[in-house]
Steps between C-alpha positions, in 0.01 A plus 500: 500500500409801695575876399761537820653201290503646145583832648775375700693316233435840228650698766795240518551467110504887480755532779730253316495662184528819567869592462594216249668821269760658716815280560619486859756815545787236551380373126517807327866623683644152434386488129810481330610700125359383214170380624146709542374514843133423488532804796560746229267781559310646145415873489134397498586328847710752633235792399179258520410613193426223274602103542818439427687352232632156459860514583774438194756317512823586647723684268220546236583744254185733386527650171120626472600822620757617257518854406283633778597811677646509824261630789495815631463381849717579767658360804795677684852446609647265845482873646155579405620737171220472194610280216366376189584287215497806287838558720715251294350572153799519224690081633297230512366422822416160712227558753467251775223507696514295836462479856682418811215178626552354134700230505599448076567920561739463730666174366555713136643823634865425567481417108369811386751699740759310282350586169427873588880485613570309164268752223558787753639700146221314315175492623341655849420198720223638793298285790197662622401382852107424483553573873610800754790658609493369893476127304747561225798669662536220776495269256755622282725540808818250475353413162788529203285668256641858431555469119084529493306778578180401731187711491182533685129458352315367845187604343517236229485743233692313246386150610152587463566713151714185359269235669748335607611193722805579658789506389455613162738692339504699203721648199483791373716639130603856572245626348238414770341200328435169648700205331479203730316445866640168704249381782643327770818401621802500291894475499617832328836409441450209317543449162100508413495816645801650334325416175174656592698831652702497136192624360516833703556790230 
């Protein structure tokens, strides 16, 4: 076989398998709730700092990081106002983190509008847009989710502090300690969930 040969059909295997990781964008949109798109993007991805981490399952609950503080990060406001999670200290506190181009992020949200409408007395229910303003605000447009609060963090801040695959969202007792995280999508009105939010103190 001559090198032209050999160097040919490299060339060809490398073009194939280049891109076997990142779903089609029609994939990840049409990935319904409950599963984890293998699109999900890992802080380590998103920052290309490290390699990222395999992807849990859908719904999994994470205990490991019980009793850690809350981070002092911040991210601001749908009208560009600073905010932090220091902001809801004294309730308990559910911090979704999430994006407009994730498909299990958008399939959850109408059910945590209806729980933050639900445990409005209760518990602070929060999404945090890993995204900007000029992507977020369209989006929301027409969309029946007033009952929860939507903030900004389009530098990745918390994705890349928590790293996280998206969505993952997290509970907080009102004292600023972690008590559960839940990595990917997830119905938040169900009954599971109501018996992982009745541990919010």
């Amino acid at each position: 076989m001559s090198s032209r040969t050999v160097i040919a059909c490299l060339l060809g295997l490398m073009v194939a398998g280049c891109d076997r990781q990142s779903p089609a964008p029609e994939q990840a949109a049409n990935t319904s709730m409950g599963e984890v798109s293998s699109g999900e993007v890992t802080s380590g991805e998103a920052s290309g700092t490290s390699a990222p981490e395999a992807p849990k399952p859908a719904g999994a609950v994470d205990r490991s990081h019980k009793g850690e503080a809350a981070p002092t990060l911040g991210f601001t406001t749908l009208d560009g106002r600073p905010a932090a999670l220091a902001d809801f200290r004294g309730k308990p506190l559910l911090v979704n983190l999430w994006a407009t181009w994730c498909g299990p992020c958008v399939a959850e949200m109408p059910t945590l509008a209806a729980t933050a409408q639900r445990l409005k007395d209760q518990v602070a229910v929060i999404a945090v847009a890993q995204d900007d303003a000029a992507k977020v605000k369209p989006f929301l447009a027409g969309k029946k989710l007033e009952a929860l609060p939507v903030y900004l963090d389009p530098k990745l801040t918390l994705s890349v502090h928590y790293k996280a695959n998206l969505p993952t969202t997290i509970l907080y007792g009102a004292d600023g300690k972690e008590i559960w995280r839940v990595t990917g999508g997830f119905d938040w009105a169900g009954a599971e969930a109501q018996k992982l939010l009745a541990e919010a103190r």
